[in-house]
């Protein structure tokens, strides 16, 4: 009959339905992939987020441990330093207190350390005490003369870590989940991040020429709290690169260990840091 509609088979309905379902599934998959790519965490993105958060941090506290073991033909030297550090950003100031145990052969000394770092007349001024003697030092360039690590330091030096590798798994620090990055920085970049005195172990050991250290590629591990997006830990191991440096100078000193372990213990809990008048007087002002 000419006007009669022909029935569509069930197979054609099923085929069309399957095509629509497949298209929808594909759309969701592609959307998820694109979202995953755009939201993928990278060292650069981690540093950017952390730097932004650190700009709102007015102060921070750190605990740092420096461990050194060096040996030569005639002696073995061990240095174990533990310091608690505090710093503020406005005004920029720092304070450190702790103990250094220095062992040379069978003799050991354990000086107590107190250090203030402040700005005076636009210059970086350090007041340091070893046991009962206070000394004042003034530095024109403050970029490497600081205690602890604050938001300004990451803003200035953070690019050094943008090429780091991001570990596949997170780690735990003080029970909190952290991202972990690792890579190399130059000695100059490390001094900008941690401060020249800390890299040089507060001059408790004699190192080769500082200019040579500045050119070294030094391995660093950096951890960031996942939830807070704030720095958690900086771990530096200079053992191998310093061994190579001593060898290049033809020296027999062997560096068994030279590590710096700095942990962030608090944020926005530090009071204003001021140098007491009795310290200024003892330093000869």
XYZ file of N, CA and C in Angstrom:
855
model
N 0.868 -1.168 0.000
C 0.000 0.000 0.000
C 0.913 1.229 0.000
N 0.588 2.226 -0.800
C 1.523 3.329 -1.031
C 1.709 4.221 0.185
N 0.665 4.516 0.997
C 0.802 5.444 2.143
C 1.187 4.771 3.441
N 1.477 3.513 3.445
C 1.730 2.744 4.669
C 3.185 2.936 5.130
N 3.402 3.254 6.481
C 4.745 3.411 7.034
C 5.348 2.050 7.310
N 6.623 1.977 7.002
C 7.322 0.718 7.256
C 7.877 0.731 8.681
N 7.689 -0.295 9.440
C 8.199 -0.348 10.823
C 9.720 -0.367 10.840
N 10.299 0.370 11.819
C 11.761 0.369 11.984
C 12.127 -0.797 12.874
N 13.138 -1.488 12.517
C 13.504 -2.691 13.259
C 14.103 -2.323 14.620
N 14.022 -3.242 15.575
C 14.605 -3.048 16.908
C 16.114 -2.880 16.827
N 16.716 -3.537 15.839
C 18.180 -3.460 15.709
C 18.634 -2.041 15.424
N 17.818 -1.324 14.570
C 18.211 0.048 14.250
C 18.069 0.941 15.485
N 17.026 0.703 16.312
C 16.894 1.448 17.564
C 18.104 1.188 18.478
N 18.449 -0.081 18.608
C 19.573 -0.462 19.481
C 20.881 0.139 19.000
N 21.078 0.138 17.682
C 22.319 0.678 17.121
C 22.421 2.169 17.381
N 21.308 2.883 17.143
C 21.318 4.319 17.399
C 21.530 4.646 18.863
N 20.907 3.879 19.743
C 21.046 4.093 21.178
C 22.494 3.889 21.617
N 23.116 2.804 21.087
C 24.503 2.511 21.438
C 25.434 3.628 20.977
N 25.179 4.183 19.811
C 26.018 5.255 19.286
C 25.938 6.492 20.183
N 24.687 6.804 20.626
C 24.525 7.961 21.496
C 25.236 7.754 22.828
N 25.098 6.539 23.401
C 25.756 6.239 24.672
C 27.271 6.334 24.518
N 27.789 5.781 23.426
C 29.234 5.816 23.187
C 29.731 7.244 23.059
N 28.948 8.094 22.386
C 29.338 9.493 22.212
C 29.375 10.221 23.547
N 28.363 9.928 24.407
C 28.312 10.568 25.719
C 29.488 10.119 26.577
N 29.760 8.812 26.568
C 30.894 8.289 27.338
C 32.200 8.906 26.875
N 32.379 9.006 25.544
C 33.593 9.590 24.987
C 33.743 11.048 25.412
N 32.610 11.769 25.433
C 32.637 13.168 25.846
C 33.104 13.304 27.293
N 32.582 12.416 28.165
C 32.987 12.462 29.567
C 34.463 12.116 29.737
N 34.918 11.127 28.970
C 36.326 10.725 29.053
C 37.236 11.865 28.636
N 36.905 12.508 27.485
C 37.719 13.615 26.998
C 37.692 14.785 27.971
N 36.512 15.064 28.527
C 36.400 16.147 29.495
C 37.251 15.868 30.717
N 37.206 14.627 31.180
C 38.007 14.247 32.338
C 39.489 14.331 32.062
N 39.878 13.928 30.839
C 41.292 13.996 30.480
C 41.770 15.434 30.430
N 40.965 16.301 29.840
C 41.343 17.707 29.748
C 41.429 18.350 31.127
N 40.462 18.012 31.964
C 40.488 18.551 33.327
C 41.690 18.036 34.086
N 42.009 16.768 33.861
C 43.162 16.190 34.536
C 44.450 16.846 34.100
N 44.543 17.146 32.785
C 45.758 17.773 32.288
C 45.895 19.183 32.823
N 44.790 19.941 32.800
C 44.862 21.317 33.263
C 45.071 21.394 34.767
N 44.644 20.350 35.514
C 44.790 20.371 36.960
C 45.991 19.591 37.447
N 46.832 19.117 36.554
C 47.977 18.302 36.950
C 48.965 19.139 37.748
N 49.401 18.602 38.876
C 50.314 19.328 39.728
C 51.727 19.257 39.158
N 52.409 20.375 39.113
C 53.782 20.469 38.637
C 54.592 21.260 39.660
N 55.930 21.126 39.652
C 56.739 21.926 40.572
C 56.492 23.424 40.424
N 56.356 23.901 39.185
C 56.130 25.333 38.980
C 54.808 25.764 39.598
N 53.764 24.956 39.406
C 52.460 25.298 39.973
C 52.505 25.236 41.496
N 53.176 24.232 42.045
C 53.319 24.131 43.492
C 54.007 25.370 44.060
N 55.097 25.768 43.431
C 55.854 26.920 43.916
C 55.043 28.202 43.805
N 54.290 28.330 42.706
C 53.469 29.525 42.527
C 52.414 29.627 43.620
N 51.713 28.515 43.886
C 50.685 28.508 44.934
C 51.297 28.779 46.304
N 52.450 28.153 46.565
C 53.098 28.332 47.862
C 53.589 29.766 48.041
N 54.183 30.338 46.985
C 54.664 31.715 47.064
C 53.522 32.678 47.360
N 52.378 32.461 46.719
C 51.216 33.320 46.970
C 50.771 33.223 48.425
N 50.747 31.995 48.953
C 50.343 31.819 50.352
C 51.367 32.433 51.311
N 52.649 32.309 50.967
C 53.689 32.839 51.842
C 53.674 34.364 51.901
N 53.134 35.004 50.883
C 53.052 36.465 50.917
C 52.119 36.953 52.017
N 51.228 36.076 52.470
C 50.307 36.432 53.549
C 50.830 36.026 54.926
N 52.000 35.385 54.941
C 52.592 34.942 56.201
C 53.512 36.037 56.729
N 53.282 36.475 57.943
C 54.068 37.569 58.511
C 55.298 37.089 59.276
N 55.292 35.817 59.664
C 56.439 35.279 60.402
C 56.448 33.760 60.282
N 57.604 33.182 60.545
C 57.700 31.721 60.541
C 58.788 31.280 61.515
N 58.700 30.018 61.911
C 59.693 29.426 62.809
C 60.233 28.160 62.165
N 61.524 27.908 62.394
C 62.181 26.745 61.804
C 63.030 26.027 62.840
N 63.262 24.753 62.594
C 64.279 24.005 63.323
C 65.245 23.457 62.293
N 66.523 23.730 62.480
C 67.514 23.297 61.503
C 68.595 22.477 62.194
N 69.008 21.416 61.528
C 70.114 20.588 62.010
C 71.168 20.491 60.913
N 72.394 20.805 61.284
C 73.522 20.718 60.365
C 74.435 19.607 60.867
N 74.739 18.645 60.003
C 75.595 17.519 60.383
C 76.761 17.428 59.405
N 77.984 17.444 59.959
C 79.188 17.442 59.124
C 80.187 16.449 59.698
N 80.778 15.660 58.826
C 81.903 14.815 59.214
C 82.954 14.898 58.115
N 84.131 15.383 58.504
C 85.226 15.541 57.555
C 86.466 14.893 58.148
N 87.245 14.246 57.302
C 88.476 13.622 57.796
C 89.639 13.925 56.869
N 90.810 14.016 57.503
C 92.043 14.242 56.765
C 93.076 13.255 57.282
N 94.273 13.419 56.819
C 95.323 12.481 57.228
C 95.534 12.534 58.737
N 95.450 13.714 59.321
C 95.806 13.882 60.718
C 94.629 13.965 61.675
N 93.454 14.253 61.194
C 92.360 14.430 62.143
C 91.001 14.146 61.510
N 90.021 13.958 62.382
C 88.620 13.816 61.993
C 87.840 14.913 62.704
N 87.012 15.604 61.953
C 86.220 16.690 62.536
C 84.740 16.394 62.354
N 84.003 16.473 63.464
C 82.551 16.311 63.438
C 81.895 17.592 63.939
N 80.859 18.014 63.251
C 80.080 19.166 63.673
C 78.615 18.765 63.652
N 77.951 18.940 64.784
C 76.514 18.698 64.872
C 75.875 19.937 65.488
N 75.083 20.617 64.695
C 74.478 21.867 65.123
C 72.964 21.741 65.093
N 72.320 22.240 66.139
C 70.855 22.274 66.200
C 70.437 23.683 66.580
N 69.618 24.300 65.731
C 69.198 25.673 65.945
C 67.692 25.803 65.797
N 67.100 26.630 66.648
C 65.716 27.051 66.468
C 65.742 28.479 65.949
N 65.052 28.705 64.851
C 65.076 30.001 64.196
C 63.690 30.620 64.160
N 63.663 31.939 64.234
C 62.435 32.704 64.057
C 62.735 33.863 63.119
N 61.762 34.221 62.297
C 61.954 35.402 61.460
C 60.632 36.087 61.183
N 60.727 37.383 60.954
C 59.561 38.190 60.596
C 59.843 38.885 59.266
N 58.765 39.252 58.578
C 58.932 39.891 57.268
C 58.826 41.408 57.334
N 58.000 41.934 58.227
C 57.815 43.386 58.356
C 57.925 43.789 59.816
N 59.078 44.308 60.251
C 60.304 44.482 59.463
C 61.050 43.158 59.328
N 61.936 43.046 58.319
C 62.711 41.815 58.171
C 63.709 41.650 59.314
N 63.576 40.559 60.054
C 64.452 40.309 61.193
C 64.476 38.819 61.479
N 65.553 38.360 62.113
C 65.672 36.947 62.439
C 66.395 36.739 63.755
N 66.097 35.625 64.384
C 66.771 35.255 65.635
C 66.984 33.748 65.640
N 68.167 33.322 66.063
C 68.486 31.897 66.143
C 69.153 31.599 67.475
N 68.821 30.458 68.024
C 69.418 30.031 69.293
C 69.607 28.526 69.255
N 70.774 28.066 69.708
C 71.024 26.634 69.705
C 72.414 26.298 70.188
N 72.841 25.103 69.833
C 74.131 24.587 70.277
C 74.846 23.913 69.122
N 76.159 24.079 69.095
C 76.988 23.381 68.111
C 77.994 22.506 68.844
N 78.000 21.227 68.512
C 78.988 20.316 69.104
C 80.077 20.060 68.060
N 81.284 20.481 68.382
C 82.407 20.348 67.461
C 83.435 19.407 68.083
N 83.739 18.325 67.374
C 84.708 17.342 67.854
C 85.874 17.279 66.886
N 87.082 17.510 67.395
C 88.308 17.396 66.609
C 89.217 16.423 67.329
N 89.498 15.292 66.651
C 90.200 14.185 67.292
C 89.406 13.770 68.527
N 90.030 13.865 69.704
C 89.329 13.453 70.919
C 88.840 14.631 71.752
N 88.993 15.839 71.226
C 88.575 17.028 71.966
C 87.208 17.497 71.460
N 86.365 17.922 72.383
C 85.027 18.374 72.008
C 84.698 19.695 72.697
N 84.127 20.601 71.916
C 83.601 21.845 72.470
C 82.144 21.953 72.052
N 81.333 22.554 72.913
C 79.901 22.685 72.624
C 79.453 24.114 72.893
N 79.825 25.040 72.024
C 79.445 26.435 72.255
C 77.948 26.661 72.068
N 77.386 27.514 72.930
C 76.007 27.965 72.749
C 76.006 29.112 71.748
N 74.994 29.149 70.904
C 74.929 30.151 69.856
C 73.672 31.005 70.007
N 73.838 32.310 69.859
C 72.728 33.254 69.782
C 73.019 34.192 68.616
N 72.046 34.387 67.750
C 72.262 35.243 66.581
C 71.024 36.096 66.345
N 71.236 37.397 66.206
C 70.196 38.324 65.765
C 70.589 38.870 64.402
N 69.635 38.973 63.501
C 69.865 39.622 62.211
C 68.741 40.623 61.977
N 69.122 41.893 61.830
C 68.148 42.969 61.672
C 68.630 43.939 60.601
N 67.766 44.869 60.244
C 68.117 45.941 59.321
C 68.361 47.225 60.116
N 69.515 47.836 59.880
C 69.842 49.110 60.516
C 70.391 50.058 59.458
N 69.696 51.166 59.241
C 70.108 52.152 58.236
C 70.258 51.522 56.859
N 69.333 50.622 56.521
C 69.340 50.007 55.207
C 70.382 48.925 55.010
N 71.061 48.527 56.068
C 72.087 47.495 55.971
C 71.711 46.299 56.838
N 72.193 45.116 56.442
C 71.960 43.903 57.230
C 73.000 43.832 58.341
N 72.518 43.788 59.579
C 73.411 43.769 60.732
C 73.197 42.473 61.507
N 74.293 41.806 61.830
C 74.242 40.551 62.574
C 74.938 40.715 63.913
N 74.239 40.337 64.982
C 74.825 40.264 66.317
C 74.896 38.778 66.669
N 76.098 38.278 66.885
C 76.251 36.843 67.165
C 77.041 36.631 68.451
N 76.627 35.608 69.176
C 77.303 35.267 70.422
C 77.722 33.816 70.412
N 78.989 33.584 70.702
C 79.494 32.234 70.933
C 79.944 32.179 72.386
N 79.237 31.406 73.183
C 79.419 31.406 74.636
C 79.128 32.808 75.172
N 80.126 33.549 75.639
C 79.827 34.819 76.300
C 80.316 36.039 75.523
N 80.684 35.886 74.279
C 81.236 36.996 73.509
C 80.299 37.389 72.378
N 79.868 38.670 72.378
C 79.010 39.185 71.319
C 79.843 39.932 70.283
N 79.508 39.711 69.008
C 80.212 40.371 67.905
C 79.176 40.950 66.955
N 79.446 42.164 66.453
C 78.556 42.811 65.494
C 79.213 42.854 64.119
N 78.437 42.474 63.092
C 78.917 42.533 61.709
C 77.866 43.234 60.854
N 78.330 44.046 59.912
C 77.441 44.767 59.011
C 77.729 44.351 57.577
N 76.649 44.078 56.822
C 76.775 43.645 55.434
C 75.956 44.566 54.541
N 76.576 45.024 53.452
C 75.859 45.894 52.514
C 74.753 45.129 51.784
N 75.073 43.901 51.329
C 74.120 43.089 50.570
C 73.391 42.154 51.517
N 72.071 42.333 51.640
C 71.290 41.515 52.577
C 70.662 40.293 51.924
N 70.863 40.093 50.612
C 70.182 38.997 49.912
C 70.625 37.626 50.404
N 71.854 37.528 50.959
C 72.347 36.255 51.471
C 72.586 36.310 52.970
N 72.209 37.421 53.599
C 72.419 37.582 55.031
C 71.065 37.553 55.733
N 70.554 36.360 55.930
C 69.263 36.225 56.595
C 69.207 34.901 57.335
N 68.355 34.865 58.344
C 68.100 33.643 59.098
C 66.733 33.117 58.726
N 66.629 31.807 58.571
C 65.336 31.230 58.214
C 64.958 31.561 56.787
N 63.743 31.177 56.420
C 63.263 31.341 55.046
C 61.860 31.916 55.106
N 61.629 33.040 54.425
C 60.305 33.640 54.446
C 59.757 33.790 53.034
N 58.585 34.428 52.913
C 57.928 34.555 51.615
C 58.733 35.328 50.611
N 59.439 36.368 51.062
C 60.247 37.157 50.139
C 61.371 36.321 49.542
N 61.951 35.444 50.351
C 63.036 34.598 49.851
C 62.520 33.684 48.749
N 61.359 33.060 48.952
C 60.813 32.175 47.924
C 60.442 32.953 46.668
N 59.955 34.160 46.851
C 59.598 34.970 45.687
C 60.839 35.311 44.860
N 61.959 35.574 45.546
C 63.180 35.966 44.857
C 63.947 34.767 44.305
N 63.955 33.670 45.061
C 64.812 32.533 44.710
C 64.036 31.301 44.233
N 62.705 31.357 44.267
C 61.906 30.172 43.964
C 62.093 29.632 42.560
N 62.456 30.507 41.607
C 62.617 30.052 40.228
C 63.700 28.993 40.099
N 64.626 28.977 41.056
C 65.692 27.977 41.014
C 65.146 26.560 41.114
N 63.918 26.410 41.663
C 63.356 25.078 41.880
C 62.235 24.731 40.899
N 61.958 25.616 39.935
C 60.880 25.344 38.980
C 61.195 24.155 38.077
N 62.478 23.848 37.893
C 62.865 22.720 37.045
C 63.013 21.423 37.842
N 62.630 21.439 39.120
C 62.718 20.237 39.942
C 61.761 19.159 39.418
N 61.978 17.934 39.900
C 61.090 16.810 39.586
C 60.150 16.592 40.770
N 58.908 16.281 40.460
C 57.915 16.012 41.494
C 57.851 14.518 41.757
N 58.023 14.117 43.007
C 57.955 12.697 43.367
C 56.551 12.160 43.113
N 56.474 10.897 42.722
C 55.185 10.290 42.397
C 54.296 10.132 43.632
N 54.925 9.923 44.786
C 54.153 9.715 46.010
C 54.404 10.853 46.989
N 53.401 11.174 47.777
C 53.558 12.172 48.827
C 54.276 11.539 50.017
N 54.750 12.388 50.911
C 55.427 11.936 52.126
C 54.736 12.573 53.321
N 55.092 12.125 54.514
C 54.496 12.661 55.731
C 55.541 13.443 56.528
N 55.166 14.637 56.979
C 55.967 15.431 57.902
C 55.068 15.840 59.058
N 55.449 15.425 60.266
C 54.640 15.720 61.455
C 53.200 15.269 61.271
N 53.028 14.131 60.623
C 51.706 13.564 60.425
C 50.902 14.197 59.315
N 51.467 15.176 58.600
C 50.759 15.852 57.519
C 51.315 15.419 56.166
N 50.415 15.314 55.189
C 50.812 14.889 53.848
C 51.511 16.033 53.122
N 52.588 15.694 52.424
C 53.390 16.707 51.741
C 53.741 16.266 50.326
N 53.753 17.219 49.409
C 54.369 17.007 48.105
C 55.878 17.064 48.295
N 56.584 16.284 47.470
C 58.043 16.293 47.552
C 58.636 16.541 46.164
N 59.553 17.497 46.092
C 60.261 17.799 44.852
C 61.754 17.614 45.092
N 62.471 17.340 44.013
C 63.921 17.168 44.152
C 64.615 17.647 42.877
N 65.826 18.150 43.054
C 66.599 18.646 41.925
C 67.872 19.307 42.417
N 68.549 20.031 41.528
C 69.812 20.685 41.853
C 69.662 22.197 41.781
N 70.376 22.884 42.672
C 70.502 24.336 42.600
C 71.979 24.680 42.669
N 72.351 25.871 42.237
C 73.746 26.293 42.350
C 74.028 26.713 43.785
N 75.311 26.796 44.115
C 75.677 27.261 45.443
C 75.167 28.664 45.717
N 75.211 29.517 44.697
C 74.708 30.886 44.851
C 73.216 30.880 45.145
N 72.457 30.057 44.416
C 71.014 29.969 44.652
C 70.716 29.442 46.054
N 71.504 28.466 46.508
C 71.290 27.907 47.839
C 71.574 28.949 48.924
N 72.620 29.759 48.720
C 72.909 30.826 49.682
C 71.790 31.852 49.703
N 71.156 32.078 48.556
C 70.029 32.995 48.516
C 68.828 32.456 49.257
N 68.653 31.125 49.256
C 67.503 30.503 49.917
C 67.725 30.351 51.418
N 68.875 29.772 51.792
C 69.128 29.457 53.201
C 69.961 30.508 53.925
N 70.659 31.343 53.180
C 71.586 32.285 53.793
C 73.012 31.758 53.718
N 73.946 32.668 53.502
C 75.342 32.275 53.321
C 75.915 31.613 54.569
N 75.584 32.135 55.756
C 76.158 31.580 56.983
C 75.738 30.133 57.197
N 74.480 29.809 56.910
C 74.021 28.444 57.126
C 74.698 27.481 56.157
N 74.825 27.885 54.899
C 75.494 27.015 53.922
C 76.936 26.769 54.339
N 77.574 27.788 54.921
C 78.968 27.662 55.363
C 79.089 27.159 56.798
N 77.996 26.606 57.341
C 77.984 26.034 58.698
C 78.455 27.049 59.724
N 78.067 28.325 59.519
C 78.415 29.392 60.456
C 79.917 29.417 60.750
N 80.691 29.043 59.711
C 82.161 29.129 59.738
C 82.797 28.225 60.799
N 82.114 27.147 61.139
C 82.683 26.193 62.091
C 83.644 25.213 61.413
N 83.628 25.166 60.091
C 84.593 24.371 59.342
C 85.175 25.244 58.237
N 86.374 24.898 57.801
C 87.008 25.631 56.716
C 86.679 24.948 55.394
N 86.065 25.717 54.499
C 85.708 25.201 53.184
C 86.596 25.833 52.125
N 86.701 25.197 50.950
C 87.466 25.815 49.864
C 86.867 27.162 49.471
N 87.483 27.789 48.532
C 87.088 29.125 48.087
C 85.577 29.234 47.861
N 84.953 30.274 48.449
C 83.503 30.440 48.376
C 83.023 30.599 46.938
N 83.817 31.263 46.112
C 83.418 31.453 44.718
C 83.260 30.109 44.003
N 84.113 29.138 44.365
C 83.996 27.806 43.762
C 82.730 27.109 44.234
N 82.367 27.299 45.494
C 81.147 26.692 46.033
C 79.916 27.247 45.322
N 79.979 28.514 44.953
C 78.843 29.145 44.284
C 78.505 28.479 42.952
N 79.500 27.873 42.313
C 79.277 27.262 41.002
C 78.838 25.809 41.083
N 78.846 25.225 42.277
C 78.490 23.813 42.421
C 77.008 23.582 42.139
N 76.691 22.396 41.650
C 75.305 21.953 41.512
C 74.991 21.069 42.718
N 74.124 21.549 43.588
C 73.892 20.913 44.880
C 72.495 20.291 44.921
N 72.395 19.003 45.255
C 71.076 18.346 45.318
C 70.257 18.808 46.518
N 68.976 19.078 46.251
C 68.077 19.576 47.286
C 66.746 18.827 47.208
N 66.184 18.494 48.352
C 64.825 17.957 48.446
C 63.970 19.013 49.126
N 62.817 19.300 48.530
C 61.945 20.345 49.056
C 60.536 19.784 49.204
N 59.951 19.971 50.383
C 58.620 19.445 50.658
C 57.643 20.582 50.976
N 56.395 20.419 50.513
C 55.350 21.428 50.700
C 54.120 20.747 51.282
N 53.569 21.326 52.352
C 52.354 20.780 52.938
C 51.228 20.795 51.897
N 50.585 19.647 51.708
C 49.580 19.511 50.656
C 48.334 20.351 50.922
N 47.836 20.344 52.137
C 46.604 21.074 52.441
C 46.846 22.574 52.574
N 47.872 22.949 53.309
C 48.132 24.370 53.556
C 48.842 25.052 52.394
N 49.513 24.276 51.542
C 50.351 24.816 50.475
C 51.367 25.809 51.039
N 52.066 25.368 52.080
C 53.125 26.129 52.707
C 54.358 25.233 52.819
N 55.550 25.809 52.879
C 56.765 24.979 52.921
C 56.834 24.139 54.186
N 57.350 22.923 54.042
C 57.442 22.008 55.180
C 58.892 21.681 55.537
N 59.723 21.463 54.509
C 61.084 20.999 54.805
C 62.004 21.241 53.619
N 63.262 21.588 53.913
C 64.312 21.689 52.901
C 65.470 20.823 53.376
N 65.869 19.859 52.562
C 66.960 18.944 52.911
C 68.061 19.059 51.864
N 69.264 19.370 52.320
C 70.403 19.596 51.428
C 71.507 18.592 51.762
N 72.084 17.966 50.743
C 73.214 17.063 50.945
C 74.363 17.510 50.040
N 75.387 18.095 50.655
C 76.528 18.617 49.907
C 77.738 17.690 49.952
N 77.565 16.491 50.490
C 78.701 15.594 50.731
C 79.485 15.299 49.452
N 78.825 14.811 48.421
C 79.516 14.393 47.200
C 80.130 15.573 46.456
N 79.380 16.669 46.338
C 79.903 17.791 45.554
C 81.096 18.440 46.256
N 81.107 18.463 47.591
C 82.260 19.015 48.299
C 83.466 18.093 48.202
N 83.223 16.774 48.207
C 84.321 15.836 47.985
C 85.002 16.109 46.652
N 84.197 16.274 45.615
C 84.739 16.554 44.283
C 85.485 17.879 44.259
N 84.971 18.859 45.003
C 85.622 20.165 45.032
C 86.989 20.076 45.709
N 87.062 19.386 46.848
C 88.347 19.219 47.522
C 89.349 18.495 46.613
N 88.895 17.475 45.922
C 89.776 16.741 45.012
C 90.300 17.638 43.900
N 89.426 18.530 43.389
C 89.852 19.426 42.310
C 90.914 20.412 42.785
N 90.954 20.672 44.104
C 91.972 21.546 44.663
C 93.220 20.758 45.076
N 93.212 19.452 44.868
C 94.354 18.628 45.226
C 94.501 18.404 46.721
N 93.416 18.585 47.461
C 93.473 18.407 48.910
C 93.055 16.988 49.289
N 93.519 16.566 50.458
C 93.262 15.192 50.905
C 92.030 15.082 51.803
N 91.390 16.189 52.080
C 90.197 16.169 52.941
C 89.083 15.351 52.299
N 88.492 14.474 53.088
C 87.361 13.676 52.630
C 86.114 14.098 53.396
N 85.049 14.371 52.669
C 83.786 14.800 53.280
C 82.858 13.592 53.344
N 82.723 13.012 54.522
C 81.825 11.868 54.688
C 80.363 12.300 54.779
N 80.143 13.505 55.314
C 78.767 13.988 55.496
C 78.784 15.504 55.583
N 77.859 16.125 54.870
C 77.648 17.575 54.977
C 76.199 17.826 54.592
N 75.326 17.847 55.588
C 73.896 17.962 55.312
C 73.264 19.077 56.131
N 72.213 19.652 55.566
C 71.412 20.684 56.230
C 69.961 20.255 56.146
N 69.303 20.167 57.284
C 67.906 19.732 57.346
C 67.103 20.815 58.053
N 66.318 21.560 57.290
C 65.539 22.668 57.837
C 64.059 22.341 57.752
N 63.378 22.404 58.901
C 61.948 22.131 58.955
C 61.188 23.382 59.388
N 60.031 23.589 58.791
C 59.154 24.690 59.176
C 58.232 24.195 60.289
N 58.294 24.844 61.430
C 57.545 24.368 62.596
C 56.333 25.226 62.929
N 56.285 26.471 62.418
C 55.158 27.336 62.740
C 55.083 28.498 61.773
N 53.875 29.064 61.658
C 53.662 30.241 60.825
C 52.798 31.239 61.601
N 53.140 32.516 61.447
C 52.362 33.619 62.040
C 52.242 33.534 63.558
N 53.267 33.006 64.214
C 53.229 32.894 65.676
C 54.410 33.595 66.345
N 55.244 34.274 65.575
C 56.459 34.887 66.114
C 56.197 36.360 66.442
N 56.620 36.775 67.632
C 56.505 38.182 68.019
C 57.609 39.004 67.355
N 57.506 40.308 67.471
C 58.513 41.197 66.887
C 59.897 40.864 67.442
N 60.891 40.890 66.559
C 62.267 40.560 66.938
C 63.069 41.854 67.048
N 63.594 42.118 68.226
C 64.407 43.303 68.462
C 65.674 42.910 69.212
N 66.758 43.595 68.902
C 68.024 43.313 69.573
C 68.024 44.024 70.923
N 68.185 43.290 72.020
C 68.202 43.929 73.344
C 69.349 44.931 73.469
N 69.129 45.976 74.250
C 70.152 47.010 74.415
C 71.425 46.438 75.022
N 71.285 45.470 75.945
C 72.483 44.897 76.560
C 73.333 44.132 75.548
N 72.672 43.565 74.517
C 73.423 42.876 73.458
C 74.196 43.894 72.625
N 73.552 45.012 72.274
C 74.245 46.065 71.516
C 75.427 46.598 72.282
N 75.254 46.795 73.594
C 76.348 47.295 74.419
C 77.498 46.290 74.485
N 77.156 45.003 74.644
C 78.177 43.977 74.717
C 78.936 43.820 73.404
N 78.256 44.189 72.281
C 78.901 44.084 70.974
C 79.734 45.317 70.644
N 79.769 46.288 71.578
C 80.661 47.417 71.388
C 80.019 48.677 70.887
N 78.672 48.742 70.898
C 78.013 49.970 70.432
C 78.095 51.063 71.491
